Short mmCIF file of C-alpha atoms in Angstrom, two decimals:
data_model
loop_
_atom_site.label_atom_id
_atom_site.label_comp_id
_atom_site.label_asym_id
_atom_site.label_seq_id
_atom_site.Cartn_x
_atom_site.Cartn_y
_atom_site.Cartn_z
CA MET A 1042 302.58 20.22 56.54
CA ASN A 1043 299.86 18.64 58.67
CA ASN A 1044 299.56 15.70 56.27
CA GLU A 1045 303.34 15.18 56.33
CA ASN A 1046 303.36 15.19 60.14
CA ARG A 1047 300.52 12.68 60.21
CA GLU A 1048 302.36 10.39 57.79
CA GLU A 1049 305.52 10.60 59.93
CA LYS A 1050 303.51 9.73 63.05
CA LYS A 1051 301.92 6.78 61.26
CA GLU A 1052 305.36 5.50 60.22
CA LYS A 1053 306.59 5.78 63.80
CA LYS A 1054 303.54 3.91 65.08
CA GLN A 1055 304.03 1.00 62.67
CA VAL A 1056 304.83 -2.18 64.55
CA GLY A 1057 307.95 -4.02 63.39
CA LEU A 1058 308.08 -7.68 62.38
CA THR A 1059 309.94 -8.65 65.57
CA THR A 1060 307.19 -7.19 67.74
CA LYS A 1061 304.49 -8.84 65.65
CA ILE A 1062 306.14 -12.25 66.01
CA LEU A 1063 306.44 -11.75 69.78
CA PHE A 1064 302.75 -10.86 69.91
CA GLY A 1065 302.00 -13.97 67.85
CA LEU A 1066 303.99 -16.05 70.34
CA LEU A 1067 302.25 -14.47 73.34
CA PHE A 1068 298.70 -14.66 72.00
CA GLY A 1069 299.35 -18.16 70.67
CA ALA A 1070 300.41 -19.33 74.13
CA ILE A 1071 297.34 -17.68 75.72
CA THR A 1072 295.02 -19.21 73.13
CA GLY A 1073 296.62 -22.61 73.65
CA PHE A 1074 296.15 -22.38 77.43
CA VAL A 1075 292.51 -21.39 77.00
CA LEU A 1076 291.88 -24.30 74.64
CA ASN A 1077 293.71 -26.71 76.97
CA TYR A 1078 292.26 -25.72 80.34
CA ALA A 1079 289.03 -23.77 79.69
CA VAL A 1080 287.43 -25.33 76.62
CA PRO A 1081 286.02 -28.87 77.01
CA ASP A 1082 286.91 -31.54 74.46
CA SER A 1083 284.58 -31.61 71.49
CA TYR A 1084 284.59 -32.31 67.76
CA PHE A 1085 284.74 -28.57 67.04
CA LYS A 1086 287.72 -27.98 69.37
CA ASN A 1087 289.82 -31.02 68.45
CA THR A 1088 289.02 -31.55 64.79
CA ILE A 1089 288.06 -28.16 63.39
CA VAL A 1090 290.16 -25.77 65.50
CA ILE A 1091 293.29 -27.63 66.71
CA ASN A 1092 293.78 -30.25 64.00
CA GLY A 1093 292.03 -28.20 61.34
CA ILE A 1094 292.59 -24.44 61.25
CA LEU A 1095 295.69 -24.27 63.49
CA GLN A 1096 297.27 -27.32 61.84
CA LEU A 1097 296.59 -26.04 58.30
CA ILE A 1098 297.98 -22.52 58.81
CA GLY A 1099 300.87 -23.57 61.06
CA GLN A 1100 302.10 -26.37 58.81
CA GLY A 1101 301.47 -24.21 55.76
CA PHE A 1102 303.91 -21.65 57.13
CA ILE A 1103 306.49 -24.37 57.85
CA ARG A 1104 306.17 -25.59 54.26
CA LEU A 1105 306.69 -22.07 52.95
CA MET A 1106 309.97 -21.95 54.89
CA GLN A 1107 310.96 -25.35 53.54
CA MET A 1108 310.19 -24.11 50.03
CA LEU A 1109 312.85 -21.40 50.41
CA VAL A 1110 315.67 -23.59 51.68
CA VAL A 1111 317.24 -25.15 48.57
CA PRO A 1112 317.20 -22.16 46.18
CA LEU A 1113 318.13 -19.68 48.93
CA VAL A 1114 321.05 -21.75 50.24
CA LEU A 1115 322.31 -22.49 46.72
CA CYS A 1116 322.32 -18.85 45.62
CA SER A 1117 323.60 -17.50 48.95
CA LEU A 1118 326.51 -19.93 49.08
CA VAL A 1119 327.45 -19.37 45.44
CA CYS A 1120 327.55 -15.61 46.09
CA GLY A 1121 329.38 -16.09 49.39
CA SER A 1122 332.03 -18.36 47.90
CA MET A 1123 332.45 -15.96 44.96
CA ALA A 1124 333.38 -13.31 47.51
CA ILE A 1125 335.79 -15.72 49.18
CA GLY A 1126 337.40 -16.43 45.82
CA ASP A 1127 338.20 -12.74 45.54
CA THR A 1128 340.20 -12.86 48.78
CA LYS A 1129 343.03 -14.57 46.90
CA LYS A 1130 343.93 -11.12 45.62
CA LEU A 1131 344.92 -10.25 49.18
CA GLY A 1132 346.92 -13.45 49.60
CA ASN A 1133 348.11 -14.11 53.13
CA VAL A 1134 345.67 -11.75 54.87
CA GLY A 1135 342.64 -13.23 53.13
CA ALA A 1136 343.67 -16.82 53.80
CA LYS A 1137 344.32 -16.17 57.50
CA ALA A 1138 341.06 -14.27 58.00
CA LEU A 1139 339.03 -16.92 56.20
CA GLY A 1140 340.68 -19.74 58.13
CA PHE A 1141 340.06 -17.96 61.44
CA TYR A 1142 336.39 -17.34 60.65
CA ILE A 1143 335.76 -20.96 59.68
CA CYS A 1144 337.57 -22.32 62.75
CA THR A 1145 335.75 -20.03 65.20
CA THR A 1146 332.41 -20.95 63.64
CA ALA A 1147 333.18 -24.65 64.11
CA LEU A 1148 334.20 -23.88 67.71
CA ALA A 1149 330.96 -21.94 68.20
CA VAL A 1150 328.79 -24.87 67.12
CA THR A 1151 330.83 -27.19 69.35
CA VAL A 1152 330.33 -24.86 72.33
CA ALA A 1153 326.61 -24.70 71.57
CA LEU A 1154 326.19 -28.49 71.33
CA THR A 1155 328.17 -29.02 74.55
CA THR A 1156 326.25 -26.35 76.47
CA ALA A 1157 322.90 -27.64 75.25
CA ASN A 1158 323.73 -31.23 76.22
CA VAL A 1159 324.59 -30.01 79.73
CA ILE A 1160 321.42 -27.92 80.15
CA ASN A 1161 319.15 -30.32 78.19
CA PRO A 1162 316.63 -27.68 77.06
CA GLY A 1163 314.25 -30.08 75.28
CA ILE A 1164 313.82 -32.60 78.09
CA GLY A 1165 310.36 -32.35 79.58
CA LEU A 1166 308.76 -31.27 76.30
CA ASP A 1167 307.39 -34.42 74.66
CA MET A 1168 306.55 -33.21 71.16
CA SER A 1169 306.49 -36.74 69.75
CA LYS A 1170 303.03 -37.40 71.14
CA ILE A 1171 301.48 -34.55 69.15
CA HIS A 1172 303.47 -34.86 65.90
CA LYS A 1173 303.28 -38.16 64.08
CA SER A 1174 306.07 -37.12 61.72
CA SER A 1175 308.56 -37.46 64.55
CA THR A 1176 308.19 -41.25 64.44
CA VAL A 1177 309.52 -41.32 60.90
CA ALA A 1178 312.25 -38.86 61.83
CA THR A 1179 313.26 -41.01 64.78
CA GLU A 1180 313.62 -44.07 62.57
CA SER A 1181 315.66 -42.11 60.01
CA ALA A 1182 317.92 -40.51 62.58
CA THR A 1183 318.75 -43.76 64.32
CA GLN A 1184 319.82 -45.62 61.18
CA SER A 1185 323.51 -46.41 61.49
CA THR A 1186 325.89 -45.10 58.82
CA ASN A 1187 329.63 -45.66 58.89
CA ILE A 1188 332.00 -42.72 58.69
CA VAL A 1189 333.15 -43.53 55.13
CA ASP A 1190 329.60 -43.48 53.77
CA THR A 1191 328.93 -40.26 55.67
CA PHE A 1192 331.74 -38.47 53.85
CA LEU A 1193 330.89 -40.07 50.49
CA ASN A 1194 327.30 -38.91 50.85
CA ILE A 1195 328.53 -35.31 50.87
CA ILE A 1196 329.64 -35.68 47.23
CA PRO A 1197 326.66 -35.48 44.83
CA SER A 1198 326.44 -38.11 42.10
CA ASN A 1199 323.69 -36.07 40.43
CA ILE A 1200 323.32 -32.47 41.55
CA PHE A 1201 319.79 -32.21 40.12
CA ASN A 1202 318.68 -35.11 42.32
CA SER A 1203 320.37 -33.43 45.28
CA LEU A 1204 318.48 -30.20 44.58
CA SER A 1205 315.11 -31.90 44.13
CA GLU A 1206 315.52 -34.11 47.21
CA GLY A 1207 316.99 -31.33 49.36
CA THR A 1208 320.20 -33.21 50.22
CA MET A 1209 321.77 -30.14 51.74
CA LEU A 1210 325.39 -31.17 52.30
CA GLN A 1211 325.63 -32.09 48.62
CA VAL A 1212 324.03 -28.78 47.60
CA ILE A 1213 326.46 -26.90 49.88
CA LEU A 1214 329.54 -28.62 48.39
CA PHE A 1215 328.39 -27.97 44.83
CA ALA A 1216 327.57 -24.32 45.58
CA LEU A 1217 330.95 -23.67 47.23
CA ILE A 1218 332.89 -25.20 44.31
CA LEU A 1219 330.77 -23.34 41.75
CA GLY A 1220 331.22 -20.01 43.53
CA VAL A 1221 335.00 -20.34 43.76
CA ILE A 1222 335.21 -21.26 40.04
CA LEU A 1223 333.05 -18.28 39.07
CA ALA A 1224 335.29 -15.98 41.11
CA LYS A 1225 338.40 -17.47 39.50
CA MET A 1226 337.08 -17.07 35.93
CA GLY A 1227 336.23 -13.41 36.49
CA ASP A 1228 334.72 -11.37 33.68
CA ARG A 1229 334.42 -14.36 31.34
CA VAL A 1230 331.42 -15.62 33.32
CA GLU A 1231 329.93 -12.24 34.26
CA THR A 1232 326.49 -13.29 32.97
CA VAL A 1233 326.39 -16.37 35.20
CA LYS A 1234 327.65 -14.39 38.19
CA ASN A 1235 324.96 -11.76 37.63
CA PHE A 1236 322.33 -14.50 37.37
CA PHE A 1237 323.19 -15.94 40.79
CA SER A 1238 323.52 -12.48 42.36
CA GLN A 1239 320.15 -11.37 41.01
CA PHE A 1240 318.46 -14.67 41.82
CA ASN A 1241 319.88 -14.39 45.33
CA ASP A 1242 318.25 -10.95 45.61
CA ILE A 1243 314.97 -12.49 44.44
CA MET A 1244 315.18 -15.22 47.08
CA MET A 1245 315.91 -12.64 49.78
CA GLU A 1246 312.82 -10.72 48.72
CA MET A 1247 310.76 -13.92 48.73
CA THR A 1248 312.07 -14.69 52.21
CA MET A 1249 310.93 -11.29 53.46
CA ILE A 1250 307.50 -11.84 51.90
CA VAL A 1251 307.14 -15.23 53.61
CA MET A 1252 308.29 -13.74 56.90
CA LYS A 1253 305.45 -11.22 56.75
CA VAL A 1254 303.06 -14.08 57.56
CA ALA A 1255 305.38 -15.35 60.32
CA PRO A 1256 303.31 -13.79 63.16
CA ILE A 1257 300.23 -15.73 62.01
CA GLY A 1258 302.23 -18.92 61.48
CA VAL A 1259 303.86 -18.64 64.92
CA PHE A 1260 300.47 -17.95 66.53
CA CYS A 1261 298.98 -21.12 65.06
CA LEU A 1262 302.02 -23.32 65.79
CA ILE A 1263 302.29 -22.12 69.40
CA ALA A 1264 298.53 -22.27 69.99
CA LYS A 1265 298.38 -25.87 68.74
CA THR A 1266 301.37 -26.92 70.85
CA PHE A 1267 300.16 -25.32 74.09
CA SER A 1268 296.60 -26.53 73.53
CA GLN A 1269 297.94 -30.09 73.72
CA LEU A 1270 300.89 -29.71 76.12
CA GLY A 1271 299.80 -26.89 78.43
CA ILE A 1272 302.13 -25.35 81.01
CA GLU A 1273 304.83 -28.03 80.59
CA ALA A 1274 306.07 -26.32 77.41
CA PHE A 1275 307.25 -23.17 79.22
CA GLN A 1276 310.24 -24.52 81.16
CA PRO A 1277 311.98 -26.09 78.12
CA LEU A 1278 311.63 -22.82 76.17
CA LEU A 1279 313.19 -20.90 79.05
CA LYS A 1280 316.03 -23.44 79.23
CA TYR A 1281 316.55 -23.02 75.48
CA MET A 1282 317.00 -19.26 75.93
CA ILE A 1283 319.41 -19.77 78.84
CA ALA A 1284 321.45 -22.32 76.87
CA VAL A 1285 321.81 -19.97 73.88
CA LEU A 1286 322.82 -17.03 76.10
CA ILE A 1287 325.38 -19.11 78.02
CA ALA A 1288 326.91 -20.45 74.79
CA LEU A 1289 327.08 -16.93 73.35
CA GLY A 1290 328.78 -15.71 76.52
CA ILE A 1291 331.34 -18.53 76.43
CA GLN A 1292 332.14 -17.83 72.78
CA CYS A 1293 332.45 -14.05 73.26
CA PHE A 1294 334.24 -13.78 76.61
CA ILE A 1295 336.21 -17.04 76.80
CA VAL A 1296 336.90 -18.49 73.33
CA TYR A 1297 337.54 -15.19 71.53
CA GLN A 1298 339.57 -13.70 74.37
CA ALA A 1299 341.66 -16.85 74.78
CA LEU A 1300 342.50 -16.75 71.06
CA LEU A 1301 343.35 -13.05 71.36
CA LYS A 1302 345.72 -13.70 74.29
CA VAL A 1303 347.40 -16.70 72.65
CA PHE A 1304 347.99 -15.14 69.22
CA THR A 1305 348.65 -11.50 70.17
CA GLY A 1306 349.56 -11.41 73.87
CA LEU A 1307 347.20 -8.45 74.34
CA ASN A 1308 345.12 -7.95 77.48
CA PRO A 1309 341.63 -9.45 76.79
CA LEU A 1310 339.93 -7.37 79.50
CA LEU A 1311 341.35 -4.17 78.03
CA PHE A 1312 340.22 -5.28 74.57
CA ILE A 1313 336.64 -5.78 75.80
CA LYS A 1314 336.71 -2.41 77.58
CA LYS A 1315 337.82 -0.58 74.43
CA PHE A 1316 335.49 -2.48 72.08
CA PHE A 1317 332.43 -2.52 74.35
CA PRO A 1318 330.80 0.61 72.81
CA VAL A 1319 330.78 -1.16 69.43
CA MET A 1320 329.20 -4.23 71.06
CA GLU A 1321 326.51 -2.01 72.59
CA PHE A 1322 325.81 -0.42 69.21
CA ALA A 1323 325.56 -3.85 67.55
CA PHE A 1324 323.23 -5.04 70.31
CA SER A 1325 320.92 -2.05 69.87
CA THR A 1326 320.80 -2.19 66.05
CA ALA A 1327 320.90 -6.01 65.63
CA THR A 1328 322.78 -5.66 62.35
CA SER A 1329 326.43 -6.43 61.66
CA ASN A 1330 326.58 -4.28 58.54
CA ALA A 1331 325.69 -1.09 60.42
CA THR A 1332 328.65 -1.57 62.77
CA ILE A 1333 331.30 -1.88 60.03
CA PRO A 1334 332.43 1.79 60.02
CA MET A 1335 332.40 1.99 63.83
CA SER A 1336 334.38 -1.27 64.14
CA ILE A 1337 337.06 -0.14 61.69
CA ASP A 1338 337.37 3.27 63.37
CA THR A 1339 337.54 1.79 66.90
CA LEU A 1340 340.14 -0.79 65.89
CA ALA A 1341 342.29 1.92 64.33
CA LYS A 1342 342.06 4.56 67.07
CA LYS A 1343 341.88 2.40 70.20
CA MET A 1344 343.54 -0.90 69.21
CA GLY A 1345 346.21 0.29 66.80
CA VAL A 1346 345.01 -1.96 63.95
CA SER A 1347 345.92 -0.76 60.45
CA LYS A 1348 342.90 0.17 58.33
CA LYS A 1349 344.52 -1.66 55.42
CA ILE A 1350 343.76 -4.87 57.31
CA SER A 1351 340.45 -3.96 58.98
CA SER A 1352 338.88 -2.48 55.85
CA PHE A 1353 339.03 -5.98 54.35
CA THR A 1354 338.57 -8.37 57.27
CA ILE A 1355 335.67 -6.54 58.97
CA PRO A 1356 333.36 -6.46 55.89
CA LEU A 1357 334.36 -10.05 55.11
CA GLY A 1358 333.46 -11.09 58.66
CA ALA A 1359 330.11 -9.29 58.44
CA THR A 1360 329.41 -11.43 55.37
CA ILE A 1361 330.61 -14.89 56.37
CA ASN A 1362 331.32 -14.92 60.13
CA MET A 1363 328.00 -15.82 61.77
CA ASP A 1364 329.12 -17.54 64.98
CA GLY A 1365 326.08 -16.30 66.91
CA THR A 1366 323.68 -17.77 64.36
CA SER A 1367 325.64 -21.04 64.39
CA ILE A 1368 325.35 -21.17 68.19
CA MET A 1369 321.58 -20.74 67.95
CA GLN A 1370 321.43 -23.56 65.40
CA GLY A 1371 323.53 -25.89 67.56
CA VAL A 1372 321.35 -25.37 70.64
CA ALA A 1373 318.20 -25.66 68.53
CA VAL A 1374 319.34 -29.05 67.19
CA VAL A 1375 319.73 -30.46 70.71
CA PHE A 1376 316.46 -28.83 71.80
CA ALA A 1377 314.53 -30.37 68.90
CA ALA A 1378 316.14 -33.80 69.25
CA GLN A 1379 315.29 -33.96 72.95
CA ALA A 1380 311.77 -32.56 72.45
CA PHE A 1381 311.00 -35.21 69.82
CA ASN A 1382 312.86 -38.02 71.66
CA ILE A 1383 315.34 -38.50 68.81
CA HIS A 1384 318.81 -39.82 69.57
CA LEU A 1385 321.72 -38.13 67.81
CA ASP A 1386 325.10 -39.87 67.77
CA LEU A 1387 328.60 -38.47 67.27
CA THR A 1388 328.33 -38.66 63.48
CA ASP A 1389 325.13 -36.59 63.58
CA TYR A 1390 326.81 -33.94 65.72
CA LEU A 1391 329.79 -33.81 63.36
CA MET A 1392 327.38 -33.30 60.46
CA VAL A 1393 325.67 -30.49 62.37
CA ILE A 1394 329.04 -28.79 63.02
CA GLY A 1395 330.04 -29.11 59.37
CA THR A 1396 326.69 -28.00 57.97
CA ALA A 1397 326.30 -25.00 60.29
CA THR A 1398 329.89 -23.92 59.62
CA LEU A 1399 329.52 -24.07 55.84
CA ALA A 1400 326.05 -22.50 55.95
CA SER A 1401 327.42 -19.47 57.80
CA ILE A 1402 329.39 -18.53 54.67
CA GLY A 1403 326.18 -17.87 52.78
CA THR A 1404 323.99 -16.55 55.58
CA ALA A 1405 322.79 -13.07 54.66
CA GLY A 1406 322.49 -10.18 57.09
CA ILE A 1407 318.74 -10.42 57.72
CA PRO A 1408 317.31 -12.18 60.79
CA SER A 1409 314.91 -14.48 58.96
CA VAL A 1410 317.60 -16.21 56.90
CA GLY A 1411 319.11 -17.77 60.03
CA LEU A 1412 315.82 -19.57 60.60
CA VAL A 1413 315.71 -20.76 56.99
CA THR A 1414 319.23 -22.19 57.23
CA LEU A 1415 318.19 -23.76 60.54
CA THR A 1416 315.65 -25.73 58.52
CA MET A 1417 318.55 -26.93 56.38
CA VAL A 1418 320.54 -28.03 59.44
CA PHE A 1419 317.50 -29.91 60.77
CA ASN A 1420 317.08 -31.69 57.43
CA THR A 1421 320.72 -32.79 57.50
CA VAL A 1422 320.13 -34.94 60.60
CA ASN A 1423 316.44 -35.70 59.91
CA LEU A 1424 314.94 -33.58 62.68
CA PRO A 1425 311.30 -32.41 62.42
CA VAL A 1426 311.14 -28.73 61.47
CA GLU A 1427 308.04 -28.19 63.65
CA ALA A 1428 310.34 -27.23 66.52
CA ILE A 1429 311.34 -24.07 64.64
CA GLY A 1430 307.83 -22.71 65.21
CA LEU A 1431 308.34 -23.01 68.96
CA ILE A 1432 311.63 -21.15 69.12
CA MET A 1433 310.97 -18.57 66.41
CA GLY A 1434 309.37 -15.93 68.63
CA ILE A 1435 311.93 -16.39 71.41
CA ASP A 1436 314.81 -16.44 68.94
CA ARG A 1437 314.05 -12.90 67.85
CA ILE A 1438 314.83 -11.75 71.39
CA LEU A 1439 318.24 -13.40 71.18
CA ASP A 1440 319.09 -11.87 67.81
CA MET A 1441 320.60 -8.69 69.29
CA THR A 1442 322.97 -10.70 71.50
CA ARG A 1443 324.03 -12.83 68.54
CA THR A 1444 324.92 -9.72 66.55
CA ALA A 1445 327.15 -8.41 69.35
CA VAL A 1446 328.98 -11.76 69.43
CA ASN A 1447 329.40 -11.78 65.64
CA ILE A 1448 331.07 -8.36 65.46
CA THR A 1449 333.31 -9.16 68.43
CA GLY A 1450 334.58 -12.22 66.58
CA ASP A 1451 335.27 -10.06 63.52
CA ALA A 1452 337.28 -7.62 65.65
CA VAL A 1453 339.33 -10.35 67.37
CA CYS A 1454 340.13 -11.94 64.02
CA THR A 1455 341.18 -8.58 62.60
CA THR A 1456 343.46 -7.87 65.55
CA ILE A 1457 345.11 -11.30 65.29
CA VAL A 1458 345.65 -10.99 61.53
CA ALA A 1459 347.04 -7.48 62.00
CA LYS A 1460 349.49 -8.73 64.64
CA GLN A 1461 350.72 -11.53 62.39
CA ASN A 1462 351.24 -9.07 59.52
CA ASP A 1463 353.05 -6.43 61.63
CA ALA A 1464 350.11 -4.05 61.26
CA LEU A 1465 349.29 -3.68 64.97
CA ASP A 1466 350.56 -0.76 67.07
CA ARG A 1467 350.72 -2.02 70.66
CA ASP A 1468 351.49 1.46 71.97
CA ILE A 1469 348.09 2.68 70.79
CA PHE A 1470 346.38 -0.35 72.36
CA TYR A 1471 347.97 0.30 75.76
CA GLN A 1472 347.90 4.09 75.51
CA GLY A 1473 346.78 5.49 78.87
CA GLU A 1474 346.26 1.97 80.26
CA GLN A 1475 349.80 0.90 81.21
CA LYS A 1476 348.89 0.23 84.82
CA GLU A 1477 345.88 -1.86 83.91
CA ALA A 1478 347.82 -3.74 81.25
CA SER A 1479 350.59 -4.68 83.66
#
């Protein structure tokens, strides 16, 4: 009994990955400040420590993340689009839910890009002077491409070249088409479907293994940045957090509630009041999947939504509706572009909206995958992925808020679809709240 109690105490004392990454961020910043302000310039400091050890480990971690991008995105999107293909069995409900999720994700990225361009989180953080790769990225990003070529470049002429070169929009298109075809062919291609499902599981496991070294990678990336930039790096990071939170708030309390009012006529404030306990649960657990039963039950008992609708649209939303993650990616794009002094034009922003929207279909329900797909979004518009190391520790703090936004979007979509299919009982929604509703 004593041994069992000791083992239980040890398990409770184990520090989670989120905490470890935050510690890596904190100690990296402290180490960087010490190197910048307390340690005099020398060969050992500049060459061996900053541009040697910290550069090697930090960039090694970034390369590990880059290594995951193509196979993970390919398998995730094939599996995601296979699931979407199955929604045809539910006809009108599936089509409406899918269309709503894709549209709100595109709106979410638009809100994020607009908010970030107002707040300008990356201005004041000149990363270009400490990363030579940003010069190449700047040249690539500023090359002009007409709109016809932009759309033609989405279609792969050779998918194997697209995979080897990491041309992500082409990989995304191929994966979506392949997944829908596999879903349509059903049992005839069961072996191929199992291959992608199992390989997707393998990539998820590999992602978790790579993320185990994330605290060390973040420590080295942050320490190197702060050792060369000093205190000036703090304000942009704070502005990044504020921009993400504001964009999440706009999406959750303005965009979603406006759509709810327009398509159902229900009282948005009453909806938030009734659904708020589910939002709190999602915030505390930081996982959409764990909230599925509570969401379905709340929608049925407090909103009057038929479980025939919610039992399909809520799990589907937990799989493909990642508006919160898309908002983080949109703000991160602006942050990185400004930090590296890279100009992005309208075409680049449209590519970001399209890529982040499509990527959300295959984003799995683990926090680290959002950062991997962020690497993909950066590659689409030729942004240096070094900026991910800066925001990684802070982003984990925002993850809980993103989850609450995601499940709220699922609930709004479900309520709208239920209303349009005569599966919403307004009397239950307004039960005991007639005065407030009026």
